[in-house]
Short mmCIF file of N, CA, C and O in Angstrom, two decimals:
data_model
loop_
_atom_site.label_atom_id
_atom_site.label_comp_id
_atom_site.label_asym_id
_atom_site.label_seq_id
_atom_site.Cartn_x
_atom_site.Cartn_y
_atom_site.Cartn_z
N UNK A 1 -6.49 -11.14 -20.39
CA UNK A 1 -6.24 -10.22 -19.32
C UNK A 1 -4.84 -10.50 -18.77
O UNK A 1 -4.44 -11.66 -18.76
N UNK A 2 -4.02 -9.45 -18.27
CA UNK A 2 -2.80 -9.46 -17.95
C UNK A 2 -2.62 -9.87 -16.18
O UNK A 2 -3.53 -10.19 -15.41
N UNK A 3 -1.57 -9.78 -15.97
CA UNK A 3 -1.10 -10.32 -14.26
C UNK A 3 -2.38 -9.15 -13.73
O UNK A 3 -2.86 -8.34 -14.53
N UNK A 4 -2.75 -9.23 -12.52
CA UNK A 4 -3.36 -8.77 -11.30
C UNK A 4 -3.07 -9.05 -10.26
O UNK A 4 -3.13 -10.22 -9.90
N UNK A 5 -2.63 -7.97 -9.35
CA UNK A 5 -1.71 -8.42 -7.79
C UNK A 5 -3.52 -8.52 -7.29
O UNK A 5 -4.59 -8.08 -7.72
N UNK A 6 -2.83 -9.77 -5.60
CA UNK A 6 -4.12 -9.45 -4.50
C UNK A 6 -4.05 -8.16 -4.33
O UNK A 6 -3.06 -7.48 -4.59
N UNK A 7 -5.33 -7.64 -3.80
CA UNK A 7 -5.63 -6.77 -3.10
C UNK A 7 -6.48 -7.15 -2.07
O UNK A 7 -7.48 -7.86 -2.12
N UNK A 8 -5.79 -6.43 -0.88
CA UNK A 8 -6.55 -6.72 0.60
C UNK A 8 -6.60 -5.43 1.21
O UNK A 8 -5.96 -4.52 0.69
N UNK A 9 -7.15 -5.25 2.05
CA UNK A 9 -8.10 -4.65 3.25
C UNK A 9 -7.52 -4.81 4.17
O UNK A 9 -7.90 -5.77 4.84
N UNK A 10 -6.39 -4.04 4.69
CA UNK A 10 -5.85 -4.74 5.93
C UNK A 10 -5.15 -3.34 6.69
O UNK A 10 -4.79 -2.25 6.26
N UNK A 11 -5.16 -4.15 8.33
CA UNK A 11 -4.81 -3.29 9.46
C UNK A 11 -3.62 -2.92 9.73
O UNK A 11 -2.78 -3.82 9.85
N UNK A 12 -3.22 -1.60 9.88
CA UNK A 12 -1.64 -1.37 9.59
C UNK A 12 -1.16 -1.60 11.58
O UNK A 12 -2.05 -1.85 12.39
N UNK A 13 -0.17 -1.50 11.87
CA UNK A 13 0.31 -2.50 13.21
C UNK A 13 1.38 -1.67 13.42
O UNK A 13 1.80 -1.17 12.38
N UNK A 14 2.01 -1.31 14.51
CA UNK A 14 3.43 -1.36 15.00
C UNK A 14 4.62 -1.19 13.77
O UNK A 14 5.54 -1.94 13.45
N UNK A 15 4.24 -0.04 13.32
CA UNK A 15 4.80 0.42 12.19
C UNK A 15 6.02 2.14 13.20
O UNK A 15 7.18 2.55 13.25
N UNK A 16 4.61 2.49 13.76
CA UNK A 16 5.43 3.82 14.29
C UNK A 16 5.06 5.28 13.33
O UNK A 16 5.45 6.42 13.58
N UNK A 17 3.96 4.70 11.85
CA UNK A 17 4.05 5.67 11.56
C UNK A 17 2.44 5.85 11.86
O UNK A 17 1.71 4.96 12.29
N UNK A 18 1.92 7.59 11.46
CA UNK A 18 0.68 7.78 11.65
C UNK A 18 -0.55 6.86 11.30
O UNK A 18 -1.68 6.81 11.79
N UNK A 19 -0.02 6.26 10.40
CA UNK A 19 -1.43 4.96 9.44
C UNK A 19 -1.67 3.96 10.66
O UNK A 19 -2.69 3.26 10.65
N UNK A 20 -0.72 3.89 11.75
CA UNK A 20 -1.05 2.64 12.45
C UNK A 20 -2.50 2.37 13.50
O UNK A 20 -2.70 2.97 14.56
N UNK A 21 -3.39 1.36 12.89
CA UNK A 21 -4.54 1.30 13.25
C UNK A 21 -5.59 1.63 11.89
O UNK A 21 -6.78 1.32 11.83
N UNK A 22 -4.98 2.18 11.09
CA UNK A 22 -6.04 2.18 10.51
C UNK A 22 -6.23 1.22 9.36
O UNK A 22 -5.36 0.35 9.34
N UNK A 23 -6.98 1.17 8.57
CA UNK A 23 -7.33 -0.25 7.40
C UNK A 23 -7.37 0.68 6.25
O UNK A 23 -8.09 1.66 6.06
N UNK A 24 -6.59 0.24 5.64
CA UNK A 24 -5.95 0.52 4.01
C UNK A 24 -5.98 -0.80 3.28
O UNK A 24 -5.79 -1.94 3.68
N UNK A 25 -6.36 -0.16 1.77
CA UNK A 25 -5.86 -0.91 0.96
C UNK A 25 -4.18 -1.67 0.27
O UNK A 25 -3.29 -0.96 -0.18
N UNK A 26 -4.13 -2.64 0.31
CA UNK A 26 -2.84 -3.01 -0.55
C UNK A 26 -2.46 -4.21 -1.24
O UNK A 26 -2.69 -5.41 -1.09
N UNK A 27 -1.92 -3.62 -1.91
CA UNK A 27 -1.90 -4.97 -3.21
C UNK A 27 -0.09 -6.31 -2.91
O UNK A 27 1.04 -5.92 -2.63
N UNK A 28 -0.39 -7.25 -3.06
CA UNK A 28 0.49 -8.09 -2.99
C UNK A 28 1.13 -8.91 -4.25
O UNK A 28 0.47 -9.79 -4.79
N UNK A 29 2.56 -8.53 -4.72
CA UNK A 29 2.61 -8.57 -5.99
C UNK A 29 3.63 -10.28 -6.20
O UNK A 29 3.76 -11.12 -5.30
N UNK A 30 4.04 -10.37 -7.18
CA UNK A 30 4.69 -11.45 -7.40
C UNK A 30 6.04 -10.75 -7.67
O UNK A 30 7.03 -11.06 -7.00
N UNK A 31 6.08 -10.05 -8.39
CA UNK A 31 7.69 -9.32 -8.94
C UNK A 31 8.42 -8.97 -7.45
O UNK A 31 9.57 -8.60 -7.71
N UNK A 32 8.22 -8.95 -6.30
CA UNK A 32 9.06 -8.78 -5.63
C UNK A 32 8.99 -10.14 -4.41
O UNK A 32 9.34 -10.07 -3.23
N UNK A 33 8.45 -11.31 -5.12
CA UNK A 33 8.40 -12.12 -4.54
C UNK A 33 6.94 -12.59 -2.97
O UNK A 33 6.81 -13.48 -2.13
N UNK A 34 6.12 -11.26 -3.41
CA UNK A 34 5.11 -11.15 -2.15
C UNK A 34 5.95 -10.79 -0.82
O UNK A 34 5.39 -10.93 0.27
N UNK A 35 6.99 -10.43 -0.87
CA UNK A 35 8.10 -9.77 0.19
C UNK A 35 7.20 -8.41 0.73
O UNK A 35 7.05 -8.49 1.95
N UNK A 36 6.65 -7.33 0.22
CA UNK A 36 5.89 -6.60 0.66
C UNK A 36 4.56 -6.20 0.54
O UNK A 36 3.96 -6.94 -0.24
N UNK A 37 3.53 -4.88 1.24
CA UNK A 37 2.70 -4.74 0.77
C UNK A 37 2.74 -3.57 0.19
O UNK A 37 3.66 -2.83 0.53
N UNK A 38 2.36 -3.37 -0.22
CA UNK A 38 2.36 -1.92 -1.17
C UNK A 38 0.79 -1.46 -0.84
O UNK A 38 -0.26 -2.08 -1.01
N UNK A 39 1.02 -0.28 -0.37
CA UNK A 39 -0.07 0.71 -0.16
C UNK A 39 -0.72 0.60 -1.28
O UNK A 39 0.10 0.65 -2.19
N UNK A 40 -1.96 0.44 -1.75
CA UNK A 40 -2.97 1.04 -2.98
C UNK A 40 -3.97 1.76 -2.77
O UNK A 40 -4.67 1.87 -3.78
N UNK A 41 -4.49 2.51 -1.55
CA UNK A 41 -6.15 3.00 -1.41
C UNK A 41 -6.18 3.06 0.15
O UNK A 41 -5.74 2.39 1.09
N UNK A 42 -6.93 4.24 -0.03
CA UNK A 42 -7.54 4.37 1.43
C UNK A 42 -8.79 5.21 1.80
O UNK A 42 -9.34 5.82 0.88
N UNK A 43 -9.08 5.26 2.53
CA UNK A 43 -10.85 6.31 2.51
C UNK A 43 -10.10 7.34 2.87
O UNK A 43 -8.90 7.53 3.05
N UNK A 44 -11.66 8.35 2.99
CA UNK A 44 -11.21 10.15 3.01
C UNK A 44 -10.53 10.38 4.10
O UNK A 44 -9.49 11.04 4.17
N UNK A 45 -11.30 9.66 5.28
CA UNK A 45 -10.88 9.90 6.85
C UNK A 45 -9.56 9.11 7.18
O UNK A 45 -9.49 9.06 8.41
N UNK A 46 -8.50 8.47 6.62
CA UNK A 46 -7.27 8.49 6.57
C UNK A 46 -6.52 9.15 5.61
O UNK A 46 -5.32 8.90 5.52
N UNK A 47 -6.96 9.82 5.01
CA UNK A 47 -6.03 10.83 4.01
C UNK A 47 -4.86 11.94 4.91
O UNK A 47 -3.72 12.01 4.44
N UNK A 48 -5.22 12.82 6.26
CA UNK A 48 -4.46 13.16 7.01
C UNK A 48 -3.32 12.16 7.45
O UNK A 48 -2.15 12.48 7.21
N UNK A 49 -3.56 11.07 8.04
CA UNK A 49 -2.67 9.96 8.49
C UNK A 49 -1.69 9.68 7.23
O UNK A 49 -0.52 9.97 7.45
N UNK A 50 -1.96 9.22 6.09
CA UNK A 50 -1.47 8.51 5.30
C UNK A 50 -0.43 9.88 4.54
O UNK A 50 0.68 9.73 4.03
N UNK A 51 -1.16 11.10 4.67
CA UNK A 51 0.13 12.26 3.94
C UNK A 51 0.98 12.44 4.99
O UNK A 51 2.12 12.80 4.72
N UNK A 52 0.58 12.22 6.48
CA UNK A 52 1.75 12.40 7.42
C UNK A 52 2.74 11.35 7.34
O UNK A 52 3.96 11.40 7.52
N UNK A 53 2.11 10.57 7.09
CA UNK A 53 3.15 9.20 6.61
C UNK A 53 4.13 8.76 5.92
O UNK A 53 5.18 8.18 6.17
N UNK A 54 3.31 9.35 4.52
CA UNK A 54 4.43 9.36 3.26
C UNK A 54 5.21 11.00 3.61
O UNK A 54 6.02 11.16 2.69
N UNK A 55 5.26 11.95 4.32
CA UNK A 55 6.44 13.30 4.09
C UNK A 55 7.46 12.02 4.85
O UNK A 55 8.49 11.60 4.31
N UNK A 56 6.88 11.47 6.29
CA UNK A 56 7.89 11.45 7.39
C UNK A 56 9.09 10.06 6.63
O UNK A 56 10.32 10.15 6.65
N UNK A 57 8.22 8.76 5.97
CA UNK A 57 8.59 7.80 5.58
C UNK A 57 9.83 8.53 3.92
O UNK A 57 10.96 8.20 3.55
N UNK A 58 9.02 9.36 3.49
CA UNK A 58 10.64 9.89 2.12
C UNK A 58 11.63 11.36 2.89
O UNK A 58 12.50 11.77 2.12
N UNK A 59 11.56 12.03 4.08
CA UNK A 59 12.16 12.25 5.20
C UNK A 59 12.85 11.82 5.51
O UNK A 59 13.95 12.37 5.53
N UNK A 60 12.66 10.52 5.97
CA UNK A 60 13.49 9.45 6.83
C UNK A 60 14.84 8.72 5.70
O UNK A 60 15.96 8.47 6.14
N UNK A 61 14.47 8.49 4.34
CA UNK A 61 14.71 7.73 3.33
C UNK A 61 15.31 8.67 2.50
O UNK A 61 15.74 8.22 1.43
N UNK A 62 15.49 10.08 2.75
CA UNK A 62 16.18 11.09 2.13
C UNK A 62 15.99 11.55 0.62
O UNK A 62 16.74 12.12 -0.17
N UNK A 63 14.36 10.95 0.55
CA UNK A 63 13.89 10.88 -0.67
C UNK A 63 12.77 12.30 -1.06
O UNK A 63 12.44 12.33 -2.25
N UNK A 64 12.30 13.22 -0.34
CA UNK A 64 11.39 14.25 -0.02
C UNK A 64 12.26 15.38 -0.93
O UNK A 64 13.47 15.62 -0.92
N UNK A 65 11.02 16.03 -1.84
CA UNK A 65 11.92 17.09 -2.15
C UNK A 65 10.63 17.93 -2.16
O UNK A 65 9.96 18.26 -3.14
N UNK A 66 10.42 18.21 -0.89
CA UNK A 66 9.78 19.39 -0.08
C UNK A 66 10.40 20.27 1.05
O UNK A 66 10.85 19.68 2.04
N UNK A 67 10.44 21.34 1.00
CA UNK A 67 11.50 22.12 1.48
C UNK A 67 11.06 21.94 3.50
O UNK A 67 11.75 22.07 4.52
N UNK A 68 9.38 21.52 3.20
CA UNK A 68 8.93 21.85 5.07
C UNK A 68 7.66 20.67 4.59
O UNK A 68 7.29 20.31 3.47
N UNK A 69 7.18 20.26 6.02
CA UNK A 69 5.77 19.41 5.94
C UNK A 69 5.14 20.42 5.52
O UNK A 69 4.25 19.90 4.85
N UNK A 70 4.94 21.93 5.44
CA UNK A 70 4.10 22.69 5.56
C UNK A 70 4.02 22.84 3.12
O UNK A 70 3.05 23.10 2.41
N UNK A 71 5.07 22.62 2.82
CA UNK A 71 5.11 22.72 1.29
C UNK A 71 4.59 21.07 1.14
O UNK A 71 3.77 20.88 0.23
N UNK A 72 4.89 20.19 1.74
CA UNK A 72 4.80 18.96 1.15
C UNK A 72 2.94 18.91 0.92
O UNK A 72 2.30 18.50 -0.04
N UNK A 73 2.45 19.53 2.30
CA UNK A 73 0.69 18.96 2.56
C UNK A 73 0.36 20.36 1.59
O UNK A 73 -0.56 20.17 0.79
N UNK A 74 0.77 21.25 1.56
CA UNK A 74 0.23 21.86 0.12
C UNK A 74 -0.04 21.34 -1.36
O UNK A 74 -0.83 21.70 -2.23
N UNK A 75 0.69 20.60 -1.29
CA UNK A 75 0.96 19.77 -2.93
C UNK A 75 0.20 18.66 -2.34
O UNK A 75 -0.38 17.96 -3.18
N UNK A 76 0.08 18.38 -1.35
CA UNK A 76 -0.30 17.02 -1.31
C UNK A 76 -2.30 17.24 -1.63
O UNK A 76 -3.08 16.85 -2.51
N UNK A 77 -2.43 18.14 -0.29
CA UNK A 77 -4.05 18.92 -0.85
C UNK A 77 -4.70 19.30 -2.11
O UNK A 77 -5.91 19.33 -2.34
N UNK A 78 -3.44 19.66 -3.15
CA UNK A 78 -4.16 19.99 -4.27
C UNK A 78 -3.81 19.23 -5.10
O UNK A 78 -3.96 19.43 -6.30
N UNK A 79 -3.37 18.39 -4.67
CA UNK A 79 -3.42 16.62 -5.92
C UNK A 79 -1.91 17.08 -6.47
O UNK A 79 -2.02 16.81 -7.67
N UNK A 80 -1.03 17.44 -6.35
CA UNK A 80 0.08 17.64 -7.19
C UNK A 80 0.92 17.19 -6.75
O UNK A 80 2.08 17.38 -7.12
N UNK A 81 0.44 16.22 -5.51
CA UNK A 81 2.18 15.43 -4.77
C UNK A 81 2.15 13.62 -5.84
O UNK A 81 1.20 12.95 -6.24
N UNK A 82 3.34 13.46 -5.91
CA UNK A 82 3.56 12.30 -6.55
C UNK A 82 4.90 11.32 -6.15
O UNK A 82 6.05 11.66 -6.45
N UNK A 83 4.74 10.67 -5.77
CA UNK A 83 5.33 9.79 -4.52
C UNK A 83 6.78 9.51 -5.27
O UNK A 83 6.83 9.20 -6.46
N UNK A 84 7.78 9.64 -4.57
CA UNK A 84 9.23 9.20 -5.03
C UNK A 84 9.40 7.69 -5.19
O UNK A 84 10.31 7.05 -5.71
N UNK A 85 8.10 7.25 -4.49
CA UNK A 85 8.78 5.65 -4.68
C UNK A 85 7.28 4.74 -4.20
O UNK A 85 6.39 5.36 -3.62
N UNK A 86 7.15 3.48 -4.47
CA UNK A 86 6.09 3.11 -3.62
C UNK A 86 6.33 2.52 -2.24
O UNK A 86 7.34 1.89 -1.92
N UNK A 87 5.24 2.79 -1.40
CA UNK A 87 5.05 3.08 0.02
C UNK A 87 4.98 1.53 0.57
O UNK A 87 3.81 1.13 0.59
N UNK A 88 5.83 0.66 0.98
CA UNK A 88 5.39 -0.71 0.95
C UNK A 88 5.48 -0.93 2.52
O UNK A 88 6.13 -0.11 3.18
N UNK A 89 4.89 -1.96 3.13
CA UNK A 89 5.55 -2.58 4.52
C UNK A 89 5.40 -4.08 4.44
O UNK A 89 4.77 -4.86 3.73
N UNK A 90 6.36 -4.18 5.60
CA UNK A 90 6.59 -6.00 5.52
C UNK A 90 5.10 -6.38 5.85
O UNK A 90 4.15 -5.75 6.31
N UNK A 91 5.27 -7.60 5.46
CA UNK A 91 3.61 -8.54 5.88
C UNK A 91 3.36 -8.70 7.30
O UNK A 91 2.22 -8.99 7.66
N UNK A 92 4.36 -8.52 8.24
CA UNK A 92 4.00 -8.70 9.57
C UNK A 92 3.64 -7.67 10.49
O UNK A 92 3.61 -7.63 11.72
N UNK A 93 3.31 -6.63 9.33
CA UNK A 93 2.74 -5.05 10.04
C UNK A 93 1.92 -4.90 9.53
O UNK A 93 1.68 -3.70 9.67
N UNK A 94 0.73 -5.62 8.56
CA UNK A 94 -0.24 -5.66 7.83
C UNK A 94 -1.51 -6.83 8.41
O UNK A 94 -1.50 -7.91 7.82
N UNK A 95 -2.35 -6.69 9.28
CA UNK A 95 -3.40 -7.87 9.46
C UNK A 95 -4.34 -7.60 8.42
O UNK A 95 -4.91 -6.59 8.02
N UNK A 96 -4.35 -9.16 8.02
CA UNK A 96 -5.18 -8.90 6.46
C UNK A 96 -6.58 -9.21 7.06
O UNK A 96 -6.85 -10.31 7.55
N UNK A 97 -7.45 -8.18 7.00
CA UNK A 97 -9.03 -8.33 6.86
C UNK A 97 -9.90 -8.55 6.15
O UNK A 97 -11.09 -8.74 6.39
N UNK A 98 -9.22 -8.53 5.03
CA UNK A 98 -10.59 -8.85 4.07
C UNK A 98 -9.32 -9.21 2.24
O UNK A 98 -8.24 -8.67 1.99
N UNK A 99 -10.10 -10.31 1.35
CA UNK A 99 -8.91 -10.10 0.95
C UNK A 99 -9.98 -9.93 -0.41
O UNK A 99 -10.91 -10.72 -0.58
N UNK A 100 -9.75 -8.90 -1.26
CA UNK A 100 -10.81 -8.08 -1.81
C UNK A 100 -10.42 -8.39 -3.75
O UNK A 100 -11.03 -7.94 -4.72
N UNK A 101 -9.30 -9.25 -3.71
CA UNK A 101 -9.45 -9.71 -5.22
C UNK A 101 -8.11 -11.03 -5.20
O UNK A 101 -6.94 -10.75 -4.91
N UNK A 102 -8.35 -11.72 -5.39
CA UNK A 102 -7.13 -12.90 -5.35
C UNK A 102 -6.25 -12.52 -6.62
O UNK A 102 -6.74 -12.02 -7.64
N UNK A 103 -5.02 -12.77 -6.47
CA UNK A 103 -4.04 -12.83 -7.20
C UNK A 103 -4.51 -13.33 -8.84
O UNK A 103 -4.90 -14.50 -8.84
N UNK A 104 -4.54 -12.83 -9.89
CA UNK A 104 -4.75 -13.63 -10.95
C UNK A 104 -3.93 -13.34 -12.47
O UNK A 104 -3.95 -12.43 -13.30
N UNK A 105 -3.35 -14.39 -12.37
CA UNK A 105 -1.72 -14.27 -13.25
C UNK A 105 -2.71 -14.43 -14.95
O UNK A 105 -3.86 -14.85 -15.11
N UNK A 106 -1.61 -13.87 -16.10
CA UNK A 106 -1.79 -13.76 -17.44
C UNK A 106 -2.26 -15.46 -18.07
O UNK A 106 -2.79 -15.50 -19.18
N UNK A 107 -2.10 -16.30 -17.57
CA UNK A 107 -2.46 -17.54 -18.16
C UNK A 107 -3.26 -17.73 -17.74
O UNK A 107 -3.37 -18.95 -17.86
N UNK A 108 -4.55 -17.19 -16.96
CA UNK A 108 -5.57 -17.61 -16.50
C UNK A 108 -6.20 -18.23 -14.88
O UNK A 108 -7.28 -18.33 -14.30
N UNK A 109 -5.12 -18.48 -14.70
CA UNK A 109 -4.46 -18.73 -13.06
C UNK A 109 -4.99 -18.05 -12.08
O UNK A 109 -4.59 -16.89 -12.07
N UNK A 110 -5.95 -18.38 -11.02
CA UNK A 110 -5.72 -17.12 -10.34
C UNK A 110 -5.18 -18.35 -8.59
O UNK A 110 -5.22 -19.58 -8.49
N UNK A 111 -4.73 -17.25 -7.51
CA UNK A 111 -4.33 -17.81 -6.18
C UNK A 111 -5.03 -16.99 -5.42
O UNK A 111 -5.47 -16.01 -6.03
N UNK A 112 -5.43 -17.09 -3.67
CA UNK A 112 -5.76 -16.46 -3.23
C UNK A 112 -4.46 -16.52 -2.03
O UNK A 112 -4.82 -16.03 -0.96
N UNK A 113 -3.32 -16.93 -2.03
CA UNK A 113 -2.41 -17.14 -1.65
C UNK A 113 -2.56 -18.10 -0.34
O UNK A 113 -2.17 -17.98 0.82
N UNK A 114 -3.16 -18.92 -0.90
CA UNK A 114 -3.45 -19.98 0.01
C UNK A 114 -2.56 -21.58 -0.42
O UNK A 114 -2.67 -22.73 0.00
N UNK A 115 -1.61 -20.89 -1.55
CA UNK A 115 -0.93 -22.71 -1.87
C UNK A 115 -1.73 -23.23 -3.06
O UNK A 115 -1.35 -24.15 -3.79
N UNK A 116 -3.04 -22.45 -3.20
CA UNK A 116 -3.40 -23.36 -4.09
C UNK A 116 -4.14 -22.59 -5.31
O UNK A 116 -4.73 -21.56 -5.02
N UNK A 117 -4.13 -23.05 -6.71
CA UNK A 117 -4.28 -22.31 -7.87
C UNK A 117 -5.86 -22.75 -8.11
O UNK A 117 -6.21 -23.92 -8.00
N UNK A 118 -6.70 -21.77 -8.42
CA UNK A 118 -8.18 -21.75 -9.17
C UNK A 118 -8.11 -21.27 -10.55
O UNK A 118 -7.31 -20.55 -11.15
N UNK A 119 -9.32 -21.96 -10.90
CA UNK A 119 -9.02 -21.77 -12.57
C UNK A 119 -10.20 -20.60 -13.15
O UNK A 119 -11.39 -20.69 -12.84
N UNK A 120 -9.85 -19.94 -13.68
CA UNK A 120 -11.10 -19.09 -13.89
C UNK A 120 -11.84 -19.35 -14.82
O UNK A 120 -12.91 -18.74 -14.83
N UNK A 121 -11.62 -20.18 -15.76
CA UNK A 121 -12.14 -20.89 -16.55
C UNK A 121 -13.75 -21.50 -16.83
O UNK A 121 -13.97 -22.25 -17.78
#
């Protein structure tokens, strides 16, 4: 089996954007050093929050190539929006609640990012 980032369950914070407060999924990778989280999942009843999120966050980042919010949540409703980039935030806008798969690298390795390596063995 190949690398596997954590994935956690955690509370979004003092971000400013619509997601804040609610609990999303996100994965914590090694290739960028665990420097961010990267959005992966969320339930039905944040799906409004999280598309207001991503127009305003590739908006802001000059990355949106939707002419109005009103074209973006069209595409976004019928599954045809596809993200310019991934959606990440720093770790100190993320309270981790639940941590829903530990890190587990290609040699067998896994971490729960606690410092210390388990063997799956």
């Amino acid at each position: 089996m190949g690398y596997q980032p954590k994935i956690i369950r955690g509370k979004v914070k003092d971000t400013g954007y619509p997601i804040d407060g609610r609990e999303l999924l996100f994965s914590l990778w090694d290739y960028d050093n665990y420097e961010s989280y990267h959005l992966a999942g969320w339930n039905n009843e944040d799906d409004e929050a999280v598309m207001l999120t991503m127009h305003q966050s590739e908006e802001e980042a000059g990355l949106c190539l939707y002419d109005s919010s009103e074209s973006f949540a069209k595409a976004w409703k019928a599954g045809e929006y596809e993200p310019e980039c991934t959606f990440c935030l720093a770790p100190d806008k993320v309270e981790v609640l639940e941590v829903i798969q530990g890190e587990k690298r290609s040699n067998g390795e896994s971490t729960n990012m606690d410092g210390k390596e388990h063997s799956n063995g």
